Amino acid sequence: MRILHTSDWHLGRSFHRVNLLAAQREFIDHLVATVRERQVDAVLVAGDVYDRAVPPLAAVELFDDALHRLADLRVPTVMISGNHDSARRLGVGAGLIERAGVHLRTDPAGCATPVVLADDHGEVAFYGLPYLEPGLVREALGAPAAGHTAVLGAAMDQVRADLATRPSGTRSVVLAHAFVTGGAISDSERDITVGGVASVPAEVFDGVDYVALGHLHGCQTIAERIRYSGSPLAYSFSEAAHRKSMWLVELGAAAGAAPVCERVDCPVPRPLARIRGRIEDLLADPDLARHEEAWVEATLTDPVRPYEPMAALARRFPHVLTLVFDPERPPEDPLASYAQRLRGRSDREIAEDFVAHVRGGRGPDEGERVLLGDALEAVRSEETGVGAAGAEAAGEAGR
């Protein structure tokens, strides 16, 4: 049986305020074309269909279009909810949708109720484990503790128990949305550490032929039978080096046989680039010409913040989206405490040193020194409650 493993569509998400709906629509076109051209027998979506619990209407319409197109191909689809999805909203109408061959698994109570498909070699049981928030599902699953490992372990115990009742030789596939130990994370994944240690050991999934994981956005192999497809699009600059793809998985003819997995690349709407240096170097370096049409994250190392840097960078990199400032600074004595560095210095010297620190070594000019002096004098006057006029009056009274 040939299955297409994908996850983390995050429909409705933007990229640094850039609307990605057109790119997500292009991915759905690519998905449908791959299903048709590669003669896929089942499509798996391992959670985070949407980017948030209440997605925008355009995202819902795109999801609806994807379901109709997959149903028209008469290719069964198994989907689970992820930590970004609202499980209850995504699962509305699941019973009716199932008649069209789209199987939504959003209820933890259904972990051990598989979607059973068949090919020339027998049956394949697909078990959908939606994202399991430990504090919410511990009792329902009979988990011994409220951690991620405990609740996933309890769900997998139910899966293995059901599988044991199936005909001998039944092959098995599990969909899960979790952080498995050994996976590489990205900046765009929502933290799931609430409810205990986030990661779970790969051994939790022992006993099945293939585990289709979602949650981490980089396509990666945890073990021969345990893989993340990753997100089809990049959702943060930390994914600049990712190769976005799906897994085309050929299950063996018998239970226990190793699957054959092939990566199928996804369309790239625009490459990502992370560039770093002083602004004059970034604007002049001929090696950076290849990034001129990319979405760009620029880290500026100038000791002093340049004037209107975004506008200057945009003239060469019209798709620059974000700036990071990491100025070059002279080395400081790491053993010197803050109190030691301030000892014996006046308020004025401390203020001037602070200006030099944030500017990478360039202290205030003469005009700025005057302003600092005036500001310090005003603060002192407020603290004593005696302004300049009050001081004069006090002097007159003394005379």
Short mmCIF file of C-alpha atoms in Angstrom, two decimals:
data_model
loop_
_atom_site.label_atom_id
_atom_site.label_comp_id
_atom_site.label_asym_id
_atom_site.label_seq_id
_atom_site.Cartn_x
_atom_site.Cartn_y
_atom_site.Cartn_z
CA MET A 1 0.00 0.00 0.00
CA ARG A 2 1.29 3.43 -0.96
CA ILE A 3 0.56 6.25 1.49
CA LEU A 4 1.35 9.96 1.37
CA HIS A 5 2.35 11.37 4.76
CA THR A 6 2.00 15.12 5.33
CA SER A 7 1.28 17.39 8.29
CA ASP A 8 1.31 20.91 9.71
CA TRP A 9 -0.49 22.70 6.91
CA HIS A 10 -1.24 25.63 9.25
CA LEU A 11 -3.88 26.98 6.89
CA GLY A 12 -4.45 30.67 7.58
CA ARG A 13 -0.92 31.40 8.77
CA SER A 14 1.11 34.33 7.48
CA PHE A 15 4.87 34.80 7.27
CA HIS A 16 6.00 38.04 8.90
CA ARG A 17 2.74 39.69 7.78
CA VAL A 18 2.95 38.18 4.26
CA ASN A 19 -0.29 36.38 3.40
CA LEU A 20 0.50 32.77 2.48
CA LEU A 21 -2.94 31.69 1.30
CA ALA A 22 -1.90 31.58 -2.37
CA ALA A 23 1.17 29.48 -1.48
CA GLN A 24 -0.98 27.15 0.62
CA ARG A 25 -3.40 26.79 -2.29
CA GLU A 26 -0.45 25.91 -4.54
CA PHE A 27 0.57 23.23 -2.03
CA ILE A 28 -2.93 21.72 -2.09
CA ASP A 29 -2.75 21.64 -5.90
CA HIS A 30 0.60 19.86 -5.60
CA LEU A 31 -0.78 17.40 -3.04
CA VAL A 32 -3.73 16.45 -5.23
CA ALA A 33 -1.51 16.11 -8.30
CA THR A 34 0.90 13.87 -6.37
CA VAL A 35 -1.95 11.65 -5.18
CA ARG A 36 -3.17 11.27 -8.74
CA GLU A 37 0.18 10.88 -10.51
CA ARG A 38 1.86 8.61 -7.95
CA GLN A 39 -1.23 6.41 -7.53
CA VAL A 40 -1.44 6.99 -3.78
CA ASP A 41 -3.73 4.64 -1.86
CA ALA A 42 -4.19 6.78 1.28
CA VAL A 43 -3.34 10.31 2.42
CA LEU A 44 -2.30 11.01 6.02
CA VAL A 45 -2.40 14.47 7.65
CA ALA A 46 -0.74 14.32 11.07
CA GLY A 47 -2.27 17.39 12.71
CA ASP A 48 -2.22 21.20 12.68
CA VAL A 49 -4.50 21.47 9.69
CA TYR A 50 -5.20 25.06 10.76
CA ASP A 51 -2.92 27.59 12.40
CA ARG A 52 -5.34 28.52 15.16
CA ALA A 53 -8.46 27.27 16.87
CA VAL A 54 -10.74 29.72 15.05
CA PRO A 55 -9.29 29.97 11.53
CA PRO A 56 -10.19 32.71 9.04
CA LEU A 57 -12.92 31.96 6.53
CA ALA A 58 -10.49 31.80 3.61
CA ALA A 59 -8.55 29.03 5.36
CA VAL A 60 -11.74 27.06 6.03
CA GLU A 61 -12.73 27.40 2.37
CA LEU A 62 -9.31 26.11 1.27
CA PHE A 63 -9.63 23.12 3.61
CA ASP A 64 -13.09 22.41 2.26
CA ASP A 65 -11.76 22.53 -1.30
CA ALA A 66 -8.96 20.11 -0.39
CA LEU A 67 -11.43 17.63 1.10
CA HIS A 68 -13.67 17.77 -1.97
CA ARG A 69 -10.76 17.21 -4.34
CA LEU A 70 -9.39 14.27 -2.37
CA ALA A 71 -12.86 12.76 -2.14
CA ASP A 72 -13.30 13.15 -5.91
CA LEU A 73 -10.14 11.06 -6.39
CA ARG A 74 -11.71 8.33 -4.21
CA VAL A 75 -8.52 8.14 -2.18
CA PRO A 76 -9.12 7.67 1.57
CA THR A 77 -7.72 10.41 3.79
CA VAL A 78 -6.96 10.08 7.51
CA MET A 79 -6.50 13.30 9.52
CA ILE A 80 -5.86 14.06 13.18
CA SER A 81 -6.07 17.34 15.07
CA GLY A 82 -2.89 19.04 16.31
CA ASN A 83 -2.14 21.42 19.15
CA HIS A 84 -2.97 24.43 16.95
CA ASP A 85 -6.35 23.04 15.94
CA SER A 86 -9.57 23.13 17.89
CA ALA A 87 -10.24 19.39 18.04
CA ARG A 88 -13.98 19.87 18.55
CA ARG A 89 -14.37 22.36 15.71
CA LEU A 90 -12.27 20.30 13.30
CA GLY A 91 -14.24 17.18 14.20
CA VAL A 92 -17.68 18.67 13.51
CA GLY A 93 -19.39 16.56 10.86
CA ALA A 94 -16.73 13.84 11.04
CA GLY A 95 -19.32 11.06 10.80
CA LEU A 96 -20.88 12.53 7.68
CA ILE A 97 -17.54 13.38 6.06
CA GLU A 98 -16.38 9.82 6.64
CA ARG A 99 -18.92 8.63 4.07
CA ALA A 100 -16.83 10.46 1.47
CA GLY A 101 -13.65 8.66 2.57
CA VAL A 102 -12.24 11.46 4.75
CA HIS A 103 -11.61 10.15 8.26
CA LEU A 104 -11.17 12.81 10.94
CA ARG A 105 -9.74 11.60 14.23
CA THR A 106 -10.03 14.36 16.84
CA ASP A 107 -11.44 12.55 19.90
CA PRO A 108 -8.91 10.83 22.22
CA ALA A 109 -11.56 8.24 23.00
CA GLY A 110 -11.22 6.94 19.44
CA CYS A 111 -7.46 6.25 19.56
CA ALA A 112 -7.98 2.48 19.39
CA THR A 113 -10.66 2.59 16.68
CA PRO A 114 -8.77 2.30 13.40
CA VAL A 115 -9.62 3.14 9.84
CA VAL A 116 -9.19 -0.23 8.13
CA LEU A 117 -8.18 -0.26 4.47
CA ALA A 118 -7.15 -3.20 2.33
CA ASP A 119 -4.89 -3.95 -0.62
CA ASP A 120 -3.83 -7.14 -2.39
CA HIS A 121 -1.82 -8.23 0.66
CA GLY A 122 -4.53 -7.82 3.28
CA GLU A 123 -5.69 -5.20 5.74
CA VAL A 124 -3.94 -2.09 7.06
CA ALA A 125 -5.21 -0.53 10.30
CA PHE A 126 -4.69 3.24 10.58
CA TYR A 127 -4.86 4.57 14.16
CA GLY A 128 -5.27 8.32 14.62
CA LEU A 129 -3.90 9.78 17.86
CA PRO A 130 -4.83 13.47 17.97
CA TYR A 131 -2.73 15.86 20.03
CA LEU A 132 -3.13 14.66 23.61
CA GLU A 133 -2.94 17.44 26.22
CA PRO A 134 -1.91 15.48 29.33
CA GLY A 135 -4.00 17.36 31.87
CA LEU A 136 -7.15 16.96 29.79
CA VAL A 137 -6.93 13.34 28.67
CA ARG A 138 -5.12 11.53 31.48
CA GLU A 139 -8.26 10.16 33.13
CA ALA A 140 -9.99 9.27 29.86
CA LEU A 141 -6.97 7.24 28.74
CA GLY A 142 -6.24 5.75 32.16
CA ALA A 143 -2.69 7.11 32.11
CA PRO A 144 -0.66 6.64 35.33
CA ALA A 145 0.57 10.23 35.26
CA ALA A 146 -0.16 13.55 33.57
CA GLY A 147 2.90 13.72 31.32
CA HIS A 148 3.17 13.46 27.55
CA THR A 149 4.96 10.12 27.72
CA ALA A 150 2.33 8.70 30.07
CA VAL A 151 -0.70 9.67 28.00
CA LEU A 152 0.85 8.68 24.66
CA GLY A 153 1.97 5.42 26.22
CA ALA A 154 -1.57 4.75 27.43
CA ALA A 155 -2.98 5.52 23.98
CA MET A 156 -0.45 3.22 22.33
CA ASP A 157 -1.27 0.45 24.81
CA GLN A 158 -4.86 0.68 23.56
CA VAL A 159 -3.65 0.61 19.96
CA ARG A 160 -1.56 -2.52 20.53
CA ALA A 161 -4.42 -4.19 22.38
CA ASP A 162 -6.78 -3.59 19.46
CA LEU A 163 -4.17 -4.67 16.93
CA ALA A 164 -3.79 -7.97 18.79
CA THR A 165 -7.45 -8.73 18.05
CA ARG A 166 -7.00 -8.22 14.29
CA PRO A 167 -6.31 -11.01 11.81
CA SER A 168 -2.73 -12.23 11.83
CA GLY A 169 -0.57 -10.26 9.43
CA THR A 170 -2.58 -7.03 9.71
CA ARG A 171 -0.23 -4.12 9.04
CA SER A 172 -0.49 -1.00 11.17
CA VAL A 173 0.07 2.73 10.82
CA VAL A 174 -0.18 5.31 13.62
CA LEU A 175 -0.67 9.05 13.15
CA ALA A 176 0.45 11.16 16.12
CA HIS A 177 1.07 14.82 16.87
CA ALA A 178 3.90 15.01 19.39
CA PHE A 179 7.51 15.98 20.08
CA VAL A 180 9.56 12.78 19.91
CA THR A 181 13.00 12.76 21.50
CA GLY A 182 15.69 13.36 18.90
CA GLY A 183 13.61 15.64 16.70
CA ALA A 184 15.01 19.00 15.56
CA ILE A 185 12.81 21.97 16.49
CA SER A 186 12.08 25.29 14.74
CA ASP A 187 11.03 28.73 16.00
CA SER A 188 7.55 28.42 14.50
CA GLU A 189 6.31 25.49 16.58
CA ARG A 190 4.13 26.24 19.57
CA ASP A 191 5.61 25.06 22.86
CA ILE A 192 3.82 22.02 24.33
CA THR A 193 5.79 21.73 27.58
CA VAL A 194 2.64 22.53 29.60
CA GLY A 195 1.59 19.25 31.16
CA GLY A 196 5.09 17.88 31.77
CA VAL A 197 8.27 17.24 29.81
CA ALA A 198 7.47 17.88 26.15
CA SER A 199 9.42 15.10 24.45
CA VAL A 200 8.47 11.43 24.41
CA PRO A 201 10.80 8.52 23.61
CA ALA A 202 10.47 6.82 20.25
CA GLU A 203 9.99 3.49 22.04
CA VAL A 204 6.44 4.60 22.91
CA PHE A 205 5.50 3.66 19.35
CA ASP A 206 6.94 0.14 19.34
CA GLY A 207 4.93 -2.55 17.62
CA VAL A 208 3.59 -0.79 14.50
CA ASP A 209 4.79 -0.72 10.91
CA TYR A 210 4.90 3.04 10.37
CA VAL A 211 4.42 6.15 12.54
CA ALA A 212 3.40 9.34 10.71
CA LEU A 213 4.33 12.22 12.98
CA GLY A 214 3.30 15.86 12.99
CA HIS A 215 4.27 18.92 15.09
CA LEU A 216 7.93 19.53 14.15
CA HIS A 217 8.29 21.56 10.96
CA GLY A 218 11.44 19.96 9.59
CA CYS A 219 11.13 16.76 7.55
CA GLN A 220 13.17 14.21 9.48
CA THR A 221 13.64 10.56 10.29
CA ILE A 222 13.58 9.56 13.95
CA ALA A 223 13.85 5.85 13.12
CA GLU A 224 13.27 3.75 10.03
CA ARG A 225 9.56 3.45 10.87
CA ILE A 226 9.09 6.81 12.66
CA ARG A 227 9.18 10.02 10.60
CA TYR A 228 8.12 13.65 10.55
CA SER A 229 6.93 14.98 7.23
CA GLY A 230 7.41 18.57 8.39
CA SER A 231 5.37 21.55 7.27
CA PRO A 232 4.86 22.04 3.51
CA LEU A 233 5.89 25.71 3.78
CA ALA A 234 8.42 27.59 5.89
CA TYR A 235 6.80 29.51 8.73
CA SER A 236 9.91 31.08 10.31
CA PHE A 237 13.42 32.07 9.23
CA SER A 238 14.74 29.24 11.40
CA GLU A 239 13.49 27.00 8.58
CA ALA A 240 15.65 28.68 5.94
CA ALA A 241 17.73 25.52 5.44
CA HIS A 242 14.75 23.15 5.38
CA ARG A 243 13.87 21.12 2.32
CA LYS A 244 10.08 21.11 2.42
CA SER A 245 8.60 17.79 1.38
CA MET A 246 6.16 14.95 2.05
CA TRP A 247 6.88 11.26 2.60
CA LEU A 248 5.68 8.78 -0.01
CA VAL A 249 5.65 5.53 1.95
CA GLU A 250 5.37 2.05 0.46
CA LEU A 251 4.28 -0.41 3.13
CA GLY A 252 5.67 -3.91 2.92
CA ALA A 253 3.50 -6.83 1.86
CA ALA A 254 3.67 -8.35 5.35
CA ALA A 255 3.46 -7.02 8.89
CA GLY A 256 6.91 -6.20 10.22
CA ALA A 257 8.46 -5.52 6.82
CA ALA A 258 10.40 -2.26 6.63
CA PRO A 259 8.63 0.51 4.70
CA VAL A 260 10.23 2.12 1.66
CA CYS A 261 10.13 5.93 2.00
CA GLU A 262 10.71 8.61 -0.63
CA ARG A 263 10.69 12.36 -0.19
CA VAL A 264 8.44 14.34 -2.51
CA ASP A 265 9.43 18.01 -2.65
CA CYS A 266 6.84 20.73 -2.12
CA PRO A 267 6.62 23.96 -4.15
CA VAL A 268 8.68 26.86 -2.77
CA PRO A 269 6.85 30.20 -3.13
CA ARG A 270 10.01 32.19 -2.41
CA PRO A 271 13.35 31.09 -0.89
CA LEU A 272 14.44 32.32 2.53
CA ALA A 273 17.76 33.98 3.30
CA ARG A 274 19.43 35.04 6.53
CA ILE A 275 22.18 37.59 5.95
CA ARG A 276 24.49 39.21 8.49
CA GLY A 277 27.01 42.03 8.54
CA ARG A 278 27.45 45.79 8.44
CA ILE A 279 24.91 47.48 6.26
CA GLU A 280 27.44 48.84 3.75
CA ASP A 281 28.80 45.32 3.27
CA LEU A 282 25.35 43.81 2.78
CA LEU A 283 24.51 46.41 0.16
CA ALA A 284 27.78 45.90 -1.75
CA ASP A 285 28.66 42.20 -1.43
CA PRO A 286 28.28 40.58 -4.89
CA ASP A 287 27.89 37.13 -3.29
CA LEU A 288 24.54 38.23 -1.89
CA ALA A 289 23.03 38.80 -5.34
CA ARG A 290 21.47 35.34 -5.17
CA HIS A 291 19.28 36.53 -2.28
CA GLU A 292 17.85 39.59 -4.00
CA GLU A 293 14.54 37.84 -4.75
CA ALA A 294 14.35 35.95 -1.46
CA TRP A 295 12.49 36.75 1.72
CA VAL A 296 15.31 38.17 3.83
CA GLU A 297 16.11 38.38 7.52
CA ALA A 298 18.99 40.83 7.94
CA THR A 299 21.13 40.99 11.07
CA LEU A 300 23.04 44.26 11.23
CA THR A 301 26.31 44.31 13.15
CA ASP A 302 27.05 48.03 12.79
CA PRO A 303 28.30 49.51 16.09
CA VAL A 304 25.86 52.40 15.59
CA ARG A 305 22.34 51.85 14.29
CA PRO A 306 22.23 53.06 10.67
CA TYR A 307 19.78 55.69 9.53
CA GLU A 308 16.58 54.11 8.09
CA PRO A 309 18.22 50.70 7.52
CA MET A 310 15.07 48.94 6.29
CA ALA A 311 14.60 51.43 3.48
CA ALA A 312 18.25 51.12 2.47
CA LEU A 313 18.15 47.32 2.47
CA ALA A 314 14.87 47.22 0.55
CA ARG A 315 16.48 48.98 -2.40
CA ARG A 316 18.64 45.89 -2.95
CA PHE A 317 16.49 43.25 -1.25
CA PRO A 318 12.89 44.25 -2.04
CA HIS A 319 11.50 41.33 -0.01
CA VAL A 320 13.38 42.02 3.23
CA LEU A 321 10.93 41.25 6.04
CA THR A 322 12.74 41.60 9.33
CA LEU A 323 15.74 43.31 10.90
CA VAL A 324 17.82 42.14 13.85
CA PHE A 325 20.42 44.39 15.49
CA ASP A 326 23.48 42.70 16.95
CA PRO A 327 26.12 45.45 17.10
CA GLU A 328 29.80 44.63 17.32
CA ARG A 329 31.07 45.62 20.74
CA PRO A 330 34.53 45.86 22.31
CA PRO A 331 35.28 42.97 24.66
CA GLU A 332 34.50 43.48 28.34
CA ASP A 333 36.04 41.84 31.36
CA PRO A 334 33.62 38.96 32.07
CA LEU A 335 34.83 38.76 35.70
CA ALA A 336 34.11 42.38 36.52
CA SER A 337 30.78 42.79 38.31
CA TYR A 338 28.39 45.59 37.47
CA ALA A 339 29.05 47.19 40.86
CA GLN A 340 32.82 47.04 40.28
CA ARG A 341 32.48 48.74 36.92
CA LEU A 342 30.48 51.59 38.49
CA ARG A 343 32.57 52.10 41.61
CA GLY A 344 33.97 55.61 41.90
CA ARG A 345 32.12 56.97 38.85
CA SER A 346 29.77 59.94 38.86
CA ASP A 347 26.20 59.80 37.60
CA ARG A 348 27.26 61.79 34.56
CA GLU A 349 30.10 59.38 33.75
CA ILE A 350 27.79 56.39 34.15
CA ALA A 351 25.24 57.94 31.78
CA GLU A 352 27.92 58.75 29.21
CA ASP A 353 29.35 55.23 29.47
CA PHE A 354 25.88 53.81 28.88
CA VAL A 355 25.56 55.83 25.68
CA ALA A 356 28.95 54.52 24.54
CA HIS A 357 27.92 50.94 25.41
CA VAL A 358 24.71 50.93 23.34
CA ARG A 359 26.55 52.59 20.45
CA GLY A 360 29.35 50.07 20.38
CA GLY A 361 31.98 52.41 21.80
CA ARG A 362 31.01 55.87 20.52
CA GLY A 363 30.19 58.15 23.42
CA PRO A 364 28.02 61.29 23.40
CA ASP A 365 29.07 64.40 21.50
CA GLU A 366 29.24 67.84 23.13
CA GLY A 367 25.57 68.66 22.51
CA GLU A 368 24.47 65.33 23.92
CA ARG A 369 26.63 65.85 26.99
CA VAL A 370 24.79 69.12 27.64
CA LEU A 371 21.43 67.33 27.34
CA LEU A 372 22.57 64.59 29.72
CA GLY A 373 23.76 67.20 32.20
CA ASP A 374 20.43 69.06 32.04
CA ALA A 375 18.51 65.80 32.50
CA LEU A 376 20.58 64.78 35.52
CA GLU A 377 20.16 68.23 37.07
CA ALA A 378 16.40 68.08 36.57
CA VAL A 379 16.26 64.69 38.30
CA ARG A 380 18.29 65.98 41.24
CA SER A 381 15.98 69.00 41.56
CA GLU A 382 12.90 66.74 41.63
CA GLU A 383 14.46 64.53 44.28
CA THR A 384 15.26 67.47 46.59
CA GLY A 385 12.03 69.28 45.80
CA VAL A 386 13.98 72.44 45.07
CA GLY A 387 13.96 73.72 41.51
CA ALA A 388 16.03 76.56 40.15
CA ALA A 389 13.42 79.15 41.16
CA GLY A 390 13.19 77.66 44.65
CA ALA A 391 16.95 77.84 45.07
CA GLU A 392 16.94 81.53 44.16
CA ALA A 393 14.15 82.23 46.64
CA ALA A 394 16.02 80.43 49.35
CA GLY A 395 19.11 82.50 48.61
CA GLU A 396 17.17 85.76 48.80
CA ALA A 397 15.66 84.81 52.12
CA GLY A 398 19.10 84.04 53.48
CA ARG A 399 20.34 87.45 52.51
#
